[in-house]
Amino acid sequence: MKEIPLKDYLDNGLGSQVKIAEGLGVNQSAVSLMYRKDRNIILFIDEENNVLRAEERRPVPSKKIEAA
């Protein structure tokens, strides 16, 4: 199993938004939104580039804390 960012997976032609959506059990429009919003989505893929699962990596805390 390999890890690859969503953006790299799509930009390098490893698969389509439809293929990702089918692997994750979501609509293609959800994948499109993840891509357009430049979210840090990491795909876990097998040897045949099939998407097994995904996770979003975000810093903690995820929101900026404003100084008083």
mmCIF file of N, CA and C in Angstrom:
data_model
loop_
_atom_site.group_PDB
_atom_site.id
_atom_site.type_symbol
_atom_site.label_atom_id
_atom_site.label_comp_id
_atom_site.label_asym_id
_atom_site.label_seq_id
_atom_site.Cartn_x
_atom_site.Cartn_y
_atom_site.Cartn_z
ATOM 1 N N MET A 1 0.854 -1.173 0.000
ATOM 2 C CA MET A 1 0.000 0.000 0.000
ATOM 3 C C MET A 1 0.900 1.236 0.000
ATOM 4 N N LYS A 2 0.547 2.193 -0.863
ATOM 5 C CA LYS A 2 1.294 3.447 -0.961
ATOM 6 C C LYS A 2 0.409 4.601 -0.516
ATOM 7 N N GLU A 3 1.062 5.672 -0.068
ATOM 8 C CA GLU A 3 0.368 6.915 0.271
ATOM 9 C C GLU A 3 0.732 7.952 -0.780
ATOM 10 N N ILE A 4 -0.283 8.660 -1.276
ATOM 11 C CA ILE A 4 -0.040 9.706 -2.263
ATOM 12 C C ILE A 4 -1.069 10.820 -2.063
ATOM 13 N N PRO A 5 -0.645 12.074 -2.137
ATOM 14 C CA PRO A 5 -1.613 13.171 -2.018
ATOM 15 C C PRO A 5 -2.642 13.139 -3.150
ATOM 16 N N LEU A 6 -3.859 13.526 -2.842
ATOM 17 C CA LEU A 6 -4.941 13.575 -3.829
ATOM 18 C C LEU A 6 -4.528 14.361 -5.065
ATOM 19 N N LYS A 7 -3.936 15.532 -4.855
ATOM 20 C CA LYS A 7 -3.535 16.389 -5.973
ATOM 21 C C LYS A 7 -2.548 15.675 -6.889
ATOM 22 N N ASP A 8 -1.555 15.002 -6.323
ATOM 23 C CA ASP A 8 -0.566 14.284 -7.126
ATOM 24 C C ASP A 8 -1.206 13.130 -7.891
ATOM 25 N N TYR A 9 -2.113 12.413 -7.256
ATOM 26 C CA TYR A 9 -2.798 11.288 -7.884
ATOM 27 C C TYR A 9 -3.527 11.742 -9.149
ATOM 28 N N LEU A 10 -4.234 12.853 -9.045
ATOM 29 C CA LEU A 10 -4.993 13.357 -10.193
ATOM 30 C C LEU A 10 -4.094 14.040 -11.223
ATOM 31 N N ASP A 11 -3.162 14.874 -10.767
ATOM 32 C CA ASP A 11 -2.310 15.622 -11.693
ATOM 33 C C ASP A 11 -1.369 14.721 -12.491
ATOM 34 N N ASN A 12 -0.997 13.564 -11.932
ATOM 35 C CA ASN A 12 -0.086 12.645 -12.621
ATOM 36 C C ASN A 12 -0.819 11.573 -13.419
ATOM 37 N N GLY A 13 -2.135 11.673 -13.505
ATOM 38 C CA GLY A 13 -2.916 10.755 -14.329
ATOM 39 C C GLY A 13 -2.977 9.328 -13.810
ATOM 40 N N LEU A 14 -2.842 9.139 -12.505
ATOM 41 C CA LEU A 14 -2.909 7.791 -11.939
ATOM 42 C C LEU A 14 -4.338 7.275 -11.868
ATOM 43 N N GLY A 15 -5.299 8.176 -11.913
ATOM 44 C CA GLY A 15 -6.704 7.805 -11.850
ATOM 45 C C GLY A 15 -7.568 9.039 -12.007
ATOM 46 N N SER A 16 -8.862 8.813 -11.968
ATOM 47 C CA SER A 16 -9.817 9.906 -12.158
ATOM 48 C C SER A 16 -10.550 10.211 -10.856
ATOM 49 N N GLN A 17 -11.267 11.322 -10.867
ATOM 50 C CA GLN A 17 -12.105 11.663 -9.718
ATOM 51 C C GLN A 17 -13.163 10.587 -9.499
ATOM 52 N N VAL A 18 -13.678 10.030 -10.576
ATOM 53 C CA VAL A 18 -14.696 8.977 -10.471
ATOM 54 C C VAL A 18 -14.106 7.743 -9.792
ATOM 55 N N LYS A 19 -12.883 7.370 -10.170
ATOM 56 C CA LYS A 19 -12.223 6.201 -9.580
ATOM 57 C C LYS A 19 -11.998 6.407 -8.078
ATOM 58 N N ILE A 20 -11.589 7.607 -7.696
ATOM 59 C CA ILE A 20 -11.394 7.920 -6.278
ATOM 60 C C ILE A 20 -12.730 7.839 -5.541
ATOM 61 N N ALA A 21 -13.761 8.449 -6.124
ATOM 62 C CA ALA A 21 -15.087 8.461 -5.497
ATOM 63 C C ALA A 21 -15.605 7.039 -5.275
ATOM 64 N N GLU A 22 -15.435 6.181 -6.263
ATOM 65 C CA GLU A 22 -15.883 4.795 -6.127
ATOM 66 C C GLU A 22 -15.131 4.088 -5.001
ATOM 67 N N GLY A 23 -13.832 4.326 -4.903
ATOM 68 C CA GLY A 23 -13.027 3.695 -3.858
ATOM 69 C C GLY A 23 -13.390 4.157 -2.461
ATOM 70 N N LEU A 24 -13.795 5.421 -2.352
ATOM 71 C CA LEU A 24 -14.123 5.985 -1.043
ATOM 72 C C LEU A 24 -15.606 5.898 -0.704
ATOM 73 N N GLY A 25 -16.437 5.586 -1.692
ATOM 74 C CA GLY A 25 -17.877 5.514 -1.452
ATOM 75 C C GLY A 25 -18.531 6.873 -1.326
ATOM 76 N N VAL A 26 -18.012 7.852 -2.084
ATOM 77 C CA VAL A 26 -18.579 9.202 -2.092
ATOM 78 C C VAL A 26 -18.916 9.582 -3.528
ATOM 79 N N ASN A 27 -19.549 10.736 -3.700
ATOM 80 C CA ASN A 27 -19.849 11.242 -5.036
ATOM 81 C C ASN A 27 -18.612 11.871 -5.659
ATOM 82 N N GLN A 28 -18.565 11.907 -6.977
ATOM 83 C CA GLN A 28 -17.467 12.549 -7.695
ATOM 84 C C GLN A 28 -17.386 14.016 -7.336
ATOM 85 N N SER A 29 -18.528 14.640 -7.091
ATOM 86 C CA SER A 29 -18.533 16.061 -6.746
ATOM 87 C C SER A 29 -17.812 16.319 -5.421
ATOM 88 N N ALA A 30 -17.850 15.368 -4.494
ATOM 89 C CA ALA A 30 -17.128 15.515 -3.224
ATOM 90 C C ALA A 30 -15.623 15.498 -3.462
ATOM 91 N N VAL A 31 -15.171 14.643 -4.359
ATOM 92 C CA VAL A 31 -13.742 14.580 -4.699
ATOM 93 C C VAL A 31 -13.326 15.872 -5.389
ATOM 94 N N SER A 32 -14.159 16.371 -6.284
ATOM 95 C CA SER A 32 -13.878 17.628 -6.972
ATOM 96 C C SER A 32 -13.717 18.774 -5.978
ATOM 97 N N LEU A 33 -14.586 18.827 -4.993
ATOM 98 C CA LEU A 33 -14.522 19.877 -3.975
ATOM 99 C C LEU A 33 -13.235 19.762 -3.151
ATOM 100 N N MET A 34 -12.861 18.542 -2.772
ATOM 101 C CA MET A 34 -11.604 18.334 -2.038
ATOM 102 C C MET A 34 -10.422 18.857 -2.847
ATOM 103 N N TYR A 35 -10.430 18.572 -4.135
ATOM 104 C CA TYR A 35 -9.342 18.986 -5.020
ATOM 105 C C TYR A 35 -9.313 20.509 -5.181
ATOM 106 N N ARG A 36 -10.465 21.106 -5.445
ATOM 107 C CA ARG A 36 -10.526 22.556 -5.669
ATOM 108 C C ARG A 36 -10.189 23.355 -4.418
ATOM 109 N N LYS A 37 -10.538 22.829 -3.250
ATOM 110 C CA LYS A 37 -10.261 23.521 -1.987
ATOM 111 C C LYS A 37 -8.833 23.267 -1.507
ATOM 112 N N ASP A 38 -8.064 22.485 -2.288
ATOM 113 C CA ASP A 38 -6.655 22.208 -1.992
ATOM 114 C C ASP A 38 -6.480 21.630 -0.586
ATOM 115 N N ARG A 39 -7.371 20.705 -0.224
ATOM 116 C CA ARG A 39 -7.280 20.055 1.083
ATOM 117 C C ARG A 39 -6.143 19.039 1.072
ATOM 118 N N ASN A 40 -5.529 18.831 2.202
ATOM 119 C CA ASN A 40 -4.393 17.917 2.321
ATOM 120 C C ASN A 40 -4.906 16.486 2.518
ATOM 121 N N ILE A 41 -5.474 15.933 1.448
ATOM 122 C CA ILE A 41 -6.035 14.590 1.468
ATOM 123 C C ILE A 41 -4.965 13.613 0.996
ATOM 124 N N ILE A 42 -4.712 12.590 1.797
ATOM 125 C CA ILE A 42 -3.749 11.553 1.450
ATOM 126 C C ILE A 42 -4.528 10.295 1.089
ATOM 127 N N LEU A 43 -4.258 9.761 -0.115
ATOM 128 C CA LEU A 43 -4.907 8.533 -0.566
ATOM 129 C C LEU A 43 -4.005 7.347 -0.273
ATOM 130 N N PHE A 44 -4.603 6.253 0.123
ATOM 131 C CA PHE A 44 -3.889 4.995 0.309
ATOM 132 C C PHE A 44 -4.298 4.106 -0.858
ATOM 133 N N ILE A 45 -3.318 3.738 -1.689
ATOM 134 C CA ILE A 45 -3.614 3.003 -2.917
ATOM 135 C C ILE A 45 -2.858 1.678 -2.941
ATOM 136 N N ASP A 46 -3.413 0.721 -3.683
ATOM 137 C CA ASP A 46 -2.752 -0.572 -3.831
ATOM 138 C C ASP A 46 -1.833 -0.554 -5.051
ATOM 139 N N GLU A 47 -1.276 -1.702 -5.397
ATOM 140 C CA GLU A 47 -0.321 -1.806 -6.502
ATOM 141 C C GLU A 47 -0.928 -1.455 -7.857
ATOM 142 N N GLU A 48 -2.249 -1.560 -7.979
ATOM 143 C CA GLU A 48 -2.939 -1.269 -9.240
ATOM 144 C C GLU A 48 -3.557 0.125 -9.243
ATOM 145 N N ASN A 49 -3.132 0.979 -8.303
ATOM 146 C CA ASN A 49 -3.609 2.360 -8.161
ATOM 147 C C ASN A 49 -5.088 2.467 -7.800
ATOM 148 N N ASN A 50 -5.634 1.432 -7.183
ATOM 149 C CA ASN A 50 -7.000 1.489 -6.671
ATOM 150 C C ASN A 50 -6.981 2.160 -5.303
ATOM 151 N N VAL A 51 -7.920 3.048 -5.077
ATOM 152 C CA VAL A 51 -7.993 3.768 -3.810
ATOM 153 C C VAL A 51 -8.636 2.875 -2.754
ATOM 154 N N LEU A 52 -7.922 2.679 -1.650
ATOM 155 C CA LEU A 52 -8.417 1.842 -0.560
ATOM 156 C C LEU A 52 -9.081 2.672 0.530
ATOM 157 N N ARG A 53 -8.466 3.814 0.859
ATOM 158 C CA ARG A 53 -9.015 4.722 1.860
ATOM 159 C C ARG A 53 -8.297 6.048 1.737
ATOM 160 N N ALA A 54 -8.730 7.018 2.527
ATOM 161 C CA ALA A 54 -8.109 8.344 2.499
ATOM 162 C C ALA A 54 -8.190 8.961 3.883
ATOM 163 N N GLU A 55 -7.302 9.923 4.119
ATOM 164 C CA GLU A 55 -7.369 10.696 5.358
ATOM 165 C C GLU A 55 -6.910 12.113 5.068
ATOM 166 N N GLU A 56 -7.392 13.026 5.895
ATOM 167 C CA GLU A 56 -6.988 14.419 5.764
ATOM 168 C C GLU A 56 -6.016 14.734 6.885
ATOM 169 N N ARG A 57 -4.897 15.328 6.528
ATOM 170 C CA ARG A 57 -3.895 15.705 7.520
ATOM 171 C C ARG A 57 -3.967 17.199 7.749
ATOM 172 N N ARG A 58 -4.156 17.552 9.028
ATOM 173 C CA ARG A 58 -4.281 18.957 9.406
ATOM 174 C C ARG A 58 -3.465 19.199 10.663
ATOM 175 N N PRO A 59 -2.908 20.389 10.787
ATOM 176 C CA PRO A 59 -2.171 20.709 12.002
ATOM 177 C C PRO A 59 -3.121 20.864 13.195
ATOM 178 N N VAL A 60 -2.575 20.697 14.371
ATOM 179 C CA VAL A 60 -3.358 20.868 15.595
ATOM 180 C C VAL A 60 -2.819 22.076 16.326
ATOM 181 N N PRO A 61 -3.583 23.048 16.714
ATOM 182 C CA PRO A 61 -5.001 23.188 16.389
ATOM 183 C C PRO A 61 -5.163 23.553 14.917
ATOM 184 N N SER A 62 -6.304 23.197 14.349
ATOM 185 C CA SER A 62 -6.517 23.420 12.924
ATOM 186 C C SER A 62 -6.887 24.861 12.597
ATOM 187 N N LYS A 63 -7.294 25.621 13.592
ATOM 188 C CA LYS A 63 -7.621 27.034 13.379
ATOM 189 C C LYS A 63 -6.544 27.888 14.022
ATOM 190 N N LYS A 64 -6.268 29.018 13.411
ATOM 191 C CA LYS A 64 -5.291 29.934 13.982
ATOM 192 C C LYS A 64 -5.872 30.578 15.236
ATOM 193 N N ILE A 65 -5.044 30.698 16.243
ATOM 194 C CA ILE A 65 -5.453 31.348 17.485
ATOM 195 C C ILE A 65 -4.948 32.781 17.443
ATOM 196 N N GLU A 66 -5.874 33.723 17.566
ATOM 197 C CA GLU A 66 -5.501 35.133 17.516
ATOM 198 C C GLU A 66 -4.979 35.587 18.869
ATOM 199 N N ALA A 67 -3.906 36.371 18.829
ATOM 200 C CA ALA A 67 -3.333 36.903 20.065
ATOM 201 C C ALA A 67 -4.256 37.971 20.647
ATOM 202 N N ALA A 68 -4.313 38.042 21.957
ATOM 203 C CA ALA A 68 -5.202 39.002 22.623
ATOM 204 C C ALA A 68 -4.649 40.404 22.588
#
